[in-house]
Amino acid sequence: MDKEAVQEPTDGRIRRGDRTRRTVLARAVDIASVEGLDGLSIGRLAGELGISKSGLIGHFGSKEELQLSTIRAARAIFATTVIEPAMRSTAGLARVRALLDAWLDYSSDRRFPGGCFFARAMHEYAARPGAVRDALAVVDDEWLGLIATSIEEAQAAGEIDPSVDAAQLAFDLDSYLDSANLRSLLGRTDVYERAARSMRDRLESVTTVPA
Amino acid sequence: MDKEAVQEPTDGRIRRGDRTRRTVLARAVDIASVEGLDGLSIGRLAGELGISKSGLIGHFGSKEELQLSTIRAARAIFATTVIEPAMRSTAGLARVRALLDAWLDYSSDRRFPGGCFFARAMHEYAARPGAVRDALAVVDDEWLGLIATSIEEAQAAGEIDPSVDAAQLAFDLDSYLDSANLRSLLGRTDVYERAARSMRDRLESVTTVPA
């Protein structure tokens, strides 16, 4: 007998509620990666997933709440797909490379059907002040900050020239990723190789150890 | 007396039609730069501009036709704002720099309220095959091609190392622009300086003449 089944009688309902929430958000991140956060509507999700509209409103409240929950769900997927595997590499140059390689794979593998969820959503909301833009800017700061910190760790390990501006190098390296993601979606076939080469050359120009 | 006034009596109507079309598209490019091409609707534009909906349908037909006309109008503004001034610079390194500087100004001056019209629209439609995506991909190819051609001219003039892959260098330089545009919209204040520095350093690494 399932141990949890003997606990509070509300547990079953809570579990079913969590499952519904996860089902909705799994679909929402995929829709938003192609059609944007504006493409999310409670009515559409309810129809597609065969859930009552009032039930969804109970879970998510407003459309903006649904959008913010979708951003949190995408952030969790990004953490699992890109950040956690890369953090298993040794701190230093190996981790910088692992982060960038994992990002390229996350985009080219189409973890989201519309490529990088955040590139799509950030361009959609960057010029529209509010809670959605703020939530996306936080994710962007976290990501750029993580690359910069990893570069600083590589500097501390004597693998990257200590005179290099880590934030500037992080800016450059990330730029190649976003460009490859967009141009691949637009139909160019050579852009992931280009981005990988740009990153390799850029890192080689600042590393103090042989490749 | 206006010379044109003695011509065919339909000229006045044609001129008024052109004026209406220009008025609509001037508003459409601004709306789309913030809210995307999906944010364009015949009904909304008709309401905002005090023009009849049937008149607008007469001018633009379907929503997709309106979107394609808006892309053409934005391309014309981009040509006037970025490309034509830069093409007055001498072919070679000066023109490469002029193109990139003009692009940074076009984004930071907010020629469109939502920053670069094309960055916004391309991310919106990159994962949605069709005529809109195709039209945007053509503009992107033209832009990257123009940077690459300008680099090749600088190579022919002996100003950039001839062994450099011009398309790869164009990819890198353009990446910095797009990243600065997006992050500025998201609220970062240092990104245009960062992009200018990245471009300067990247060009210095391949130029054969003193800065």
Coordinates of C-alpha atoms in Angstrom, one line a residue:
Chain A
M1 CA 0.0 0.0 0.0
D2 CA 1.2 3.4 -0.9
K3 CA 2.5 5.1 2.2
E4 CA 1.2 8.5 1.2
A5 CA -2.3 7.1 0.8
V6 CA -2.7 6.8 4.6
Q7 CA -1.9 10.5 5.2
E8 CA -4.3 13.4 5.1
P9 CA -7.2 12.8 2.8
T10 CA -6.5 16.0 0.9
D11 CA -3.2 14.6 -0.4
G12 CA -4.7 12.9 -3.4
R13 CA -6.3 16.1 -4.5
I14 CA -3.1 18.0 -4.0
R15 CA -1.2 15.4 -6.0
R16 CA -3.7 15.5 -8.8
G17 CA -3.5 19.3 -8.7
D18 CA 0.3 19.3 -9.0
R19 CA 0.0 16.8 -11.9
T20 CA -2.5 19.1 -13.7
R21 CA -0.2 22.1 -13.1
R22 CA 2.8 20.2 -14.4
T23 CA 0.9 19.1 -17.5
V24 CA -0.3 22.6 -18.2
L25 CA 3.2 24.1 -17.8
A26 CA 4.9 21.4 -19.9
R27 CA 2.5 22.4 -22.8
A28 CA 2.8 26.1 -22.0
V29 CA 6.6 26.3 -22.3
D30 CA 6.4 24.6 -25.7
I31 CA 3.7 26.9 -27.0
A32 CA 5.4 30.0 -25.7
S33 CA 8.8 29.0 -27.3
V34 CA 7.1 29.2 -30.7
E35 CA 4.2 31.7 -30.4
G36 CA 5.5 33.7 -27.5
L37 CA 4.1 34.3 -24.0
D38 CA 1.2 36.2 -25.7
G39 CA 0.3 33.0 -27.4
L40 CA -0.7 31.5 -24.0
S41 CA -4.3 31.7 -23.1
I42 CA -6.2 29.9 -20.4
G43 CA -9.0 29.1 -22.8
R44 CA -6.6 27.5 -25.4
L45 CA -4.7 25.4 -22.9
A46 CA -8.0 24.2 -21.3
G47 CA -9.3 23.2 -24.7
E48 CA -6.1 21.5 -25.8
L49 CA -5.6 19.6 -22.6
G50 CA -9.3 18.8 -21.8
I51 CA -9.2 20.6 -18.5
S52 CA -12.0 23.0 -17.4
K53 CA -11.3 26.7 -17.8
S54 CA -12.4 27.4 -14.3
G55 CA -10.0 24.7 -13.0
L56 CA -7.1 26.4 -14.8
I57 CA -8.1 29.8 -13.5
G58 CA -8.0 28.2 -10.0
H59 CA -4.4 27.1 -10.7
F60 CA -3.0 30.1 -12.4
G61 CA -5.4 33.1 -11.8
S62 CA -4.6 35.7 -14.4
K63 CA -2.9 35.4 -17.8
E64 CA 0.1 37.2 -16.3
E65 CA 0.3 34.7 -13.5
L66 CA 0.2 31.9 -16.1
Q67 CA 3.0 33.7 -18.0
L68 CA 5.1 34.0 -14.8
S69 CA 4.6 30.4 -13.9
T70 CA 5.6 29.4 -17.5
I71 CA 8.8 31.4 -17.1
R72 CA 9.6 29.6 -13.8
A73 CA 8.9 26.2 -15.4
A74 CA 11.2 27.1 -18.4
R75 CA 13.9 28.3 -16.0
A76 CA 13.7 24.9 -14.1
I77 CA 14.1 23.0 -17.5
F78 CA 17.0 25.3 -18.4
A79 CA 18.7 24.5 -15.1
T80 CA 18.3 20.8 -15.6
T81 CA 19.3 20.8 -19.2
V82 CA 22.2 23.3 -19.3
I83 CA 23.4 24.4 -15.8
E84 CA 23.3 21.2 -13.7
P85 CA 25.3 19.0 -16.2
A86 CA 27.8 21.8 -16.7
M87 CA 28.3 22.3 -13.0
R88 CA 29.6 18.8 -12.7
S89 CA 32.7 19.8 -14.7
T90 CA 35.6 21.1 -12.7
A91 CA 35.4 24.8 -11.8
G92 CA 37.6 26.7 -14.3
L93 CA 38.0 26.7 -18.1
A94 CA 36.4 23.2 -18.3
R95 CA 33.2 24.5 -16.7
V96 CA 33.1 27.6 -18.9
R97 CA 33.4 25.4 -22.0
A98 CA 30.8 22.9 -20.6
L99 CA 28.3 25.7 -20.0
L100 CA 28.6 27.0 -23.5
D101 CA 28.6 23.6 -25.1
A102 CA 25.5 22.6 -23.1
W103 CA 23.7 25.8 -24.2
L104 CA 24.5 25.0 -27.9
D105 CA 23.1 21.5 -27.4
Y106 CA 20.0 22.8 -25.6
S107 CA 19.3 25.1 -28.6
S108 CA 20.2 22.8 -31.4
D109 CA 18.5 19.7 -29.8
R110 CA 15.3 21.9 -29.7
R111 CA 14.6 21.2 -26.1
F112 CA 11.9 23.7 -26.8
P113 CA 10.4 23.5 -30.3
G114 CA 10.9 27.2 -30.8
G115 CA 14.6 27.1 -29.9
C116 CA 15.7 29.0 -26.7
F117 CA 12.6 29.8 -24.7
F118 CA 14.3 32.8 -23.2
A119 CA 15.5 34.4 -26.4
R120 CA 12.0 34.2 -27.7
A121 CA 10.4 35.6 -24.6
M122 CA 13.0 38.3 -23.9
H123 CA 12.6 39.8 -27.3
E124 CA 8.8 39.6 -26.9
Y125 CA 8.8 41.5 -23.6
A126 CA 12.0 43.5 -23.5
A127 CA 10.3 46.8 -24.6
R128 CA 7.2 46.2 -22.4
P129 CA 7.8 47.1 -18.8
G130 CA 6.2 45.0 -16.1
A131 CA 6.4 41.8 -14.1
V132 CA 7.0 39.6 -17.1
R133 CA 10.0 41.6 -18.3
D134 CA 11.4 41.9 -14.8
A135 CA 11.2 38.1 -14.4
L136 CA 13.0 37.6 -17.7
A137 CA 15.7 40.2 -16.9
V138 CA 16.4 38.3 -13.6
V139 CA 17.0 35.0 -15.6
D140 CA 19.3 36.9 -18.0
D141 CA 21.3 38.4 -15.2
E142 CA 21.6 34.9 -13.6
W143 CA 22.9 33.4 -16.8
L144 CA 25.4 36.1 -17.7
G145 CA 26.5 36.2 -14.1
L146 CA 27.1 32.5 -14.0
I147 CA 29.3 32.7 -17.1
A148 CA 31.2 35.6 -15.7
T149 CA 31.7 33.8 -12.3
S150 CA 32.9 30.7 -14.1
I151 CA 35.4 32.8 -16.1
E152 CA 36.6 34.4 -12.8
E153 CA 37.1 30.8 -11.4
A154 CA 39.2 30.0 -14.5
Q155 CA 41.2 33.1 -13.8
A156 CA 41.7 32.1 -10.2
A157 CA 42.8 28.7 -11.4
G158 CA 45.4 30.3 -13.7
E159 CA 43.7 29.2 -16.9
I160 CA 42.5 32.5 -18.2
D161 CA 44.5 35.7 -18.3
P162 CA 43.8 37.6 -15.1
S163 CA 43.7 41.0 -16.8
V164 CA 40.7 40.0 -18.9
D165 CA 37.4 41.7 -18.0
A166 CA 35.2 38.6 -17.2
A167 CA 31.9 40.4 -17.7
Q168 CA 33.1 41.6 -21.2
L169 CA 34.2 38.1 -22.1
A170 CA 30.9 36.7 -20.9
F171 CA 29.0 39.2 -23.0
D172 CA 31.0 38.1 -26.2
L173 CA 30.6 34.4 -25.6
D174 CA 26.9 34.6 -24.9
S175 CA 26.3 36.8 -28.0
Y176 CA 27.5 34.0 -30.3
L177 CA 24.9 31.6 -28.7
D178 CA 21.9 33.8 -29.2
S179 CA 22.9 34.6 -32.8
A180 CA 23.3 30.9 -33.7
N181 CA 19.9 30.1 -32.1
L182 CA 18.1 32.7 -34.0
R183 CA 19.8 32.0 -37.4
S184 CA 19.3 28.3 -37.1
L185 CA 15.6 28.8 -36.6
L186 CA 15.6 31.1 -39.7
G187 CA 17.0 28.3 -41.7
R188 CA 20.8 28.7 -41.7
T189 CA 22.6 25.4 -41.4
D190 CA 26.1 26.5 -40.5
V191 CA 25.5 28.6 -37.5
Y192 CA 26.1 26.3 -34.6
E193 CA 29.5 25.4 -36.1
R194 CA 30.2 29.1 -36.5
A195 CA 29.2 29.9 -32.9
A196 CA 31.3 27.0 -31.6
R197 CA 34.3 28.3 -33.6
S198 CA 33.8 31.9 -32.4
M199 CA 33.7 30.7 -28.8
R200 CA 36.7 28.5 -29.2
D201 CA 38.7 31.3 -30.9
R202 CA 37.6 33.8 -28.3
L203 CA 38.6 31.6 -25.4
E204 CA 41.9 30.6 -27.0
S205 CA 42.7 34.3 -27.3
V206 CA 42.6 34.7 -23.5
T207 CA 43.7 31.2 -22.2
T208 CA 47.0 30.7 -20.6
V209 CA 47.0 27.0 -21.0
P210 CA 47.4 25.0 -24.3
A211 CA 44.1 23.9 -25.9
Chain B
M1 CA -0.7 76.3 -59.9
D2 CA 0.5 72.9 -59.0
K3 CA 1.7 71.2 -62.2
E4 CA 0.4 67.8 -61.1
A5 CA -3.1 69.2 -60.6
V6 CA -3.6 69.5 -64.4
Q7 CA -2.8 65.8 -65.0
E8 CA -5.3 62.8 -64.9
P9 CA -8.1 63.4 -62.4
T10 CA -7.3 60.1 -60.6
D11 CA -3.9 61.5 -59.4
G12 CA -5.4 63.2 -56.4
R13 CA -7.0 59.9 -55.3
I14 CA -3.8 58.0 -55.9
R15 CA -1.8 60.6 -53.9
R16 CA -4.3 60.4 -51.0
G17 CA -4.1 56.6 -51.2
D18 CA -0.3 56.7 -51.0
R19 CA -0.5 59.1 -48.1
T20 CA -2.9 56.9 -46.2
R21 CA -0.6 53.9 -46.9
R22 CA 2.4 55.7 -45.6
T23 CA 0.6 56.9 -42.5
V24 CA -0.6 53.4 -41.7
L25 CA 2.8 51.8 -42.2
A26 CA 4.6 54.5 -40.1
R27 CA 2.4 53.5 -37.2
A28 CA 2.6 49.8 -38.0
V29 CA 6.4 49.6 -37.8
D30 CA 6.3 51.3 -34.4
I31 CA 3.6 49.1 -33.0
A32 CA 5.3 45.9 -34.4
S33 CA 8.7 46.9 -32.9
V34 CA 7.2 46.8 -29.4
E35 CA 4.3 44.3 -29.6
G36 CA 5.4 42.2 -32.6
L37 CA 3.9 41.6 -36.0
D38 CA 1.1 39.7 -34.3
G39 CA 0.2 43.0 -32.5
L40 CA -0.8 44.5 -35.9
S41 CA -4.5 44.3 -36.7
I42 CA -6.4 46.1 -39.4
G43 CA -9.2 47.0 -36.9
R44 CA -6.7 48.5 -34.4
L45 CA -4.9 50.5 -36.9
A46 CA -8.2 51.8 -38.4
G47 CA -9.4 52.8 -35.0
E48 CA -6.1 54.5 -34.0
L49 CA -5.8 56.4 -37.2
G50 CA -9.4 57.2 -37.8
I51 CA -9.5 55.4 -41.2
S52 CA -12.3 53.0 -42.2
K53 CA -11.6 49.3 -41.8
S54 CA -12.8 48.6 -45.3
G55 CA -10.4 51.3 -46.7
L56 CA -7.5 49.6 -44.9
I57 CA -8.5 46.2 -46.2
G58 CA -8.5 47.8 -49.7
H59 CA -5.0 48.9 -49.1
F60 CA -3.5 45.9 -47.5
G61 CA -5.8 42.9 -48.0
S62 CA -5.1 40.3 -45.4
K63 CA -3.2 40.6 -42.1
E64 CA -0.3 38.8 -43.6
E65 CA -0.1 41.3 -46.4
L66 CA -0.1 44.1 -43.8
Q67 CA 2.7 42.3 -42.0
L68 CA 4.7 41.9 -45.2
S69 CA 4.2 45.6 -46.1
T70 CA 5.3 46.6 -42.6
I71 CA 8.5 44.6 -43.0
R72 CA 9.2 46.3 -46.4
A73 CA 8.6 49.7 -44.7
A74 CA 10.9 48.9 -41.8
R75 CA 13.5 47.7 -44.3
A76 CA 13.3 51.1 -46.1
I77 CA 13.8 52.9 -42.8
F78 CA 16.7 50.6 -41.9
A79 CA 18.3 51.4 -45.4
T80 CA 17.9 55.2 -44.9
T81 CA 19.1 55.1 -41.2
V82 CA 21.9 52.6 -41.2
I83 CA 23.0 51.6 -44.7
E84 CA 22.9 54.7 -46.9
P85 CA 24.9 56.9 -44.5
A86 CA 27.5 54.1 -43.9
M87 CA 27.9 53.6 -47.7
R88 CA 29.1 57.1 -48.0
S89 CA 32.3 56.0 -46.1
T90 CA 35.2 54.8 -48.2
A91 CA 34.9 51.1 -49.0
G92 CA 37.2 49.2 -46.6
L93 CA 37.7 49.2 -42.9
A94 CA 36.1 52.7 -42.6
R95 CA 32.9 51.4 -44.1
V96 CA 32.8 48.3 -41.9
R97 CA 33.2 50.5 -38.8
A98 CA 30.6 53.0 -40.2
L99 CA 28.0 50.2 -40.7
L100 CA 28.5 48.9 -37.2
D101 CA 28.4 52.3 -35.6
A102 CA 25.3 53.3 -37.5
W103 CA 23.6 50.1 -36.3
L104 CA 24.5 50.9 -32.7
D105 CA 23.1 54.4 -33.1
Y106 CA 19.9 53.1 -34.8
S107 CA 19.3 50.8 -31.9
S108 CA 20.3 53.2 -29.0
D109 CA 18.5 56.2 -30.6
R110 CA 15.3 54.0 -30.6
R111 CA 14.5 54.8 -34.3
F112 CA 11.8 52.2 -33.4
P113 CA 10.4 52.4 -29.9
G114 CA 11.0 48.7 -29.4
G115 CA 14.7 48.8 -30.5
C116 CA 15.7 47.0 -33.6
F117 CA 12.5 46.2 -35.5
F118 CA 14.1 43.1 -37.1
A119 CA 15.5 41.6 -33.9
R120 CA 11.9 41.7 -32.5
A121 CA 10.2 40.4 -35.6
M122 CA 12.8 37.7 -36.4
H123 CA 12.5 36.2 -32.9
E124 CA 8.7 36.3 -33.2
Y125 CA 8.6 34.4 -36.6
A126 CA 11.8 32.4 -36.7
A127 CA 10.1 29.2 -35.6
R128 CA 6.9 29.8 -37.7
P129 CA 7.5 28.8 -41.4
G130 CA 5.7 31.0 -44.0
A131 CA 6.0 34.1 -46.0
V132 CA 6.7 36.4 -43.0
R133 CA 9.6 34.3 -41.8
D134 CA 10.9 34.1 -45.4
A135 CA 10.8 37.9 -45.9
L136 CA 12.7 38.4 -42.6
A137 CA 15.3 35.8 -43.5
V138 CA 16.0 37.7 -46.7
V139 CA 16.6 40.9 -44.8
D140 CA 18.9 39.1 -42.4
D141 CA 20.9 37.5 -45.3
E142 CA 21.2 41.0 -46.9
W143 CA 22.5 42.5 -43.7
L144 CA 25.0 39.8 -42.9
G145 CA 26.0 39.7 -46.6
L146 CA 26.6 43.4 -46.6
I147 CA 28.9 43.2 -43.6
A148 CA 30.8 40.3 -45.1
T149 CA 31.2 42.1 -48.4
S150 CA 32.5 45.2 -46.7
I151 CA 35.0 43.1 -44.8
E152 CA 36.2 41.5 -48.1
E153 CA 36.6 45.1 -49.5
A154 CA 38.7 45.9 -46.5
Q155 CA 40.8 42.7 -47.2
A156 CA 41.2 43.8 -50.9
A157 CA 42.3 47.2 -49.6
G158 CA 45.0 45.6 -47.5
E159 CA 43.3 46.7 -44.2
I160 CA 42.2 43.3 -42.9
D161 CA 44.2 40.1 -42.8
P162 CA 43.3 38.3 -46.1
S163 CA 43.3 34.9 -44.3
V164 CA 40.3 35.9 -42.2
D165 CA 37.0 34.2 -42.9
A166 CA 34.8 37.3 -43.7
A167 CA 31.5 35.5 -43.0
Q168 CA 32.8 34.3 -39.6
L169 CA 33.9 37.8 -38.7
A170 CA 30.6 39.2 -39.9
F171 CA 28.8 36.7 -37.7
D172 CA 30.8 37.8 -34.6
L173 CA 30.5 41.5 -35.2
D174 CA 26.7 41.3 -35.7
S175 CA 26.3 39.1 -32.6
Y176 CA 27.5 41.9 -30.4
L177 CA 24.9 44.3 -31.9
D178 CA 21.9 42.1 -31.3
S179 CA 23.0 41.3 -27.7
A180 CA 23.4 45.0 -26.9
N181 CA 20.0 45.9 -28.4
L182 CA 18.2 43.2 -26.4
R183 CA 20.0 43.9 -23.1
S184 CA 19.5 47.6 -23.4
L185 CA 15.8 47.1 -23.7
L186 CA 15.9 44.8 -20.7
G187 CA 17.3 47.7 -18.7
R188 CA 21.1 47.3 -18.7
T189 CA 22.9 50.6 -19.2
D190 CA 26.4 49.5 -20.1
V191 CA 25.7 47.3 -23.1
Y192 CA 26.2 49.7 -26.0
E193 CA 29.7 50.5 -24.7
R194 CA 30.3 46.8 -24.2
A195 CA 29.3 46.0 -27.8
A196 CA 31.4 48.9 -29.2
R197 CA 34.4 47.6 -27.2
S198 CA 33.8 44.0 -28.4
M199 CA 33.7 45.2 -32.1
R200 CA 36.7 47.4 -31.7
D201 CA 38.8 44.6 -30.1
R202 CA 37.6 42.0 -32.6
L203 CA 38.5 44.3 -35.5
E204 CA 41.8 45.2 -34.0
S205 CA 42.7 41.5 -33.8
V206 CA 42.4 41.2 -37.6
T207 CA 43.4 44.6 -38.9
T208 CA 46.8 45.1 -40.6
V209 CA 46.8 48.9 -40.2
P210 CA 47.3 50.9 -36.9
A211 CA 44.0 52.0 -35.2

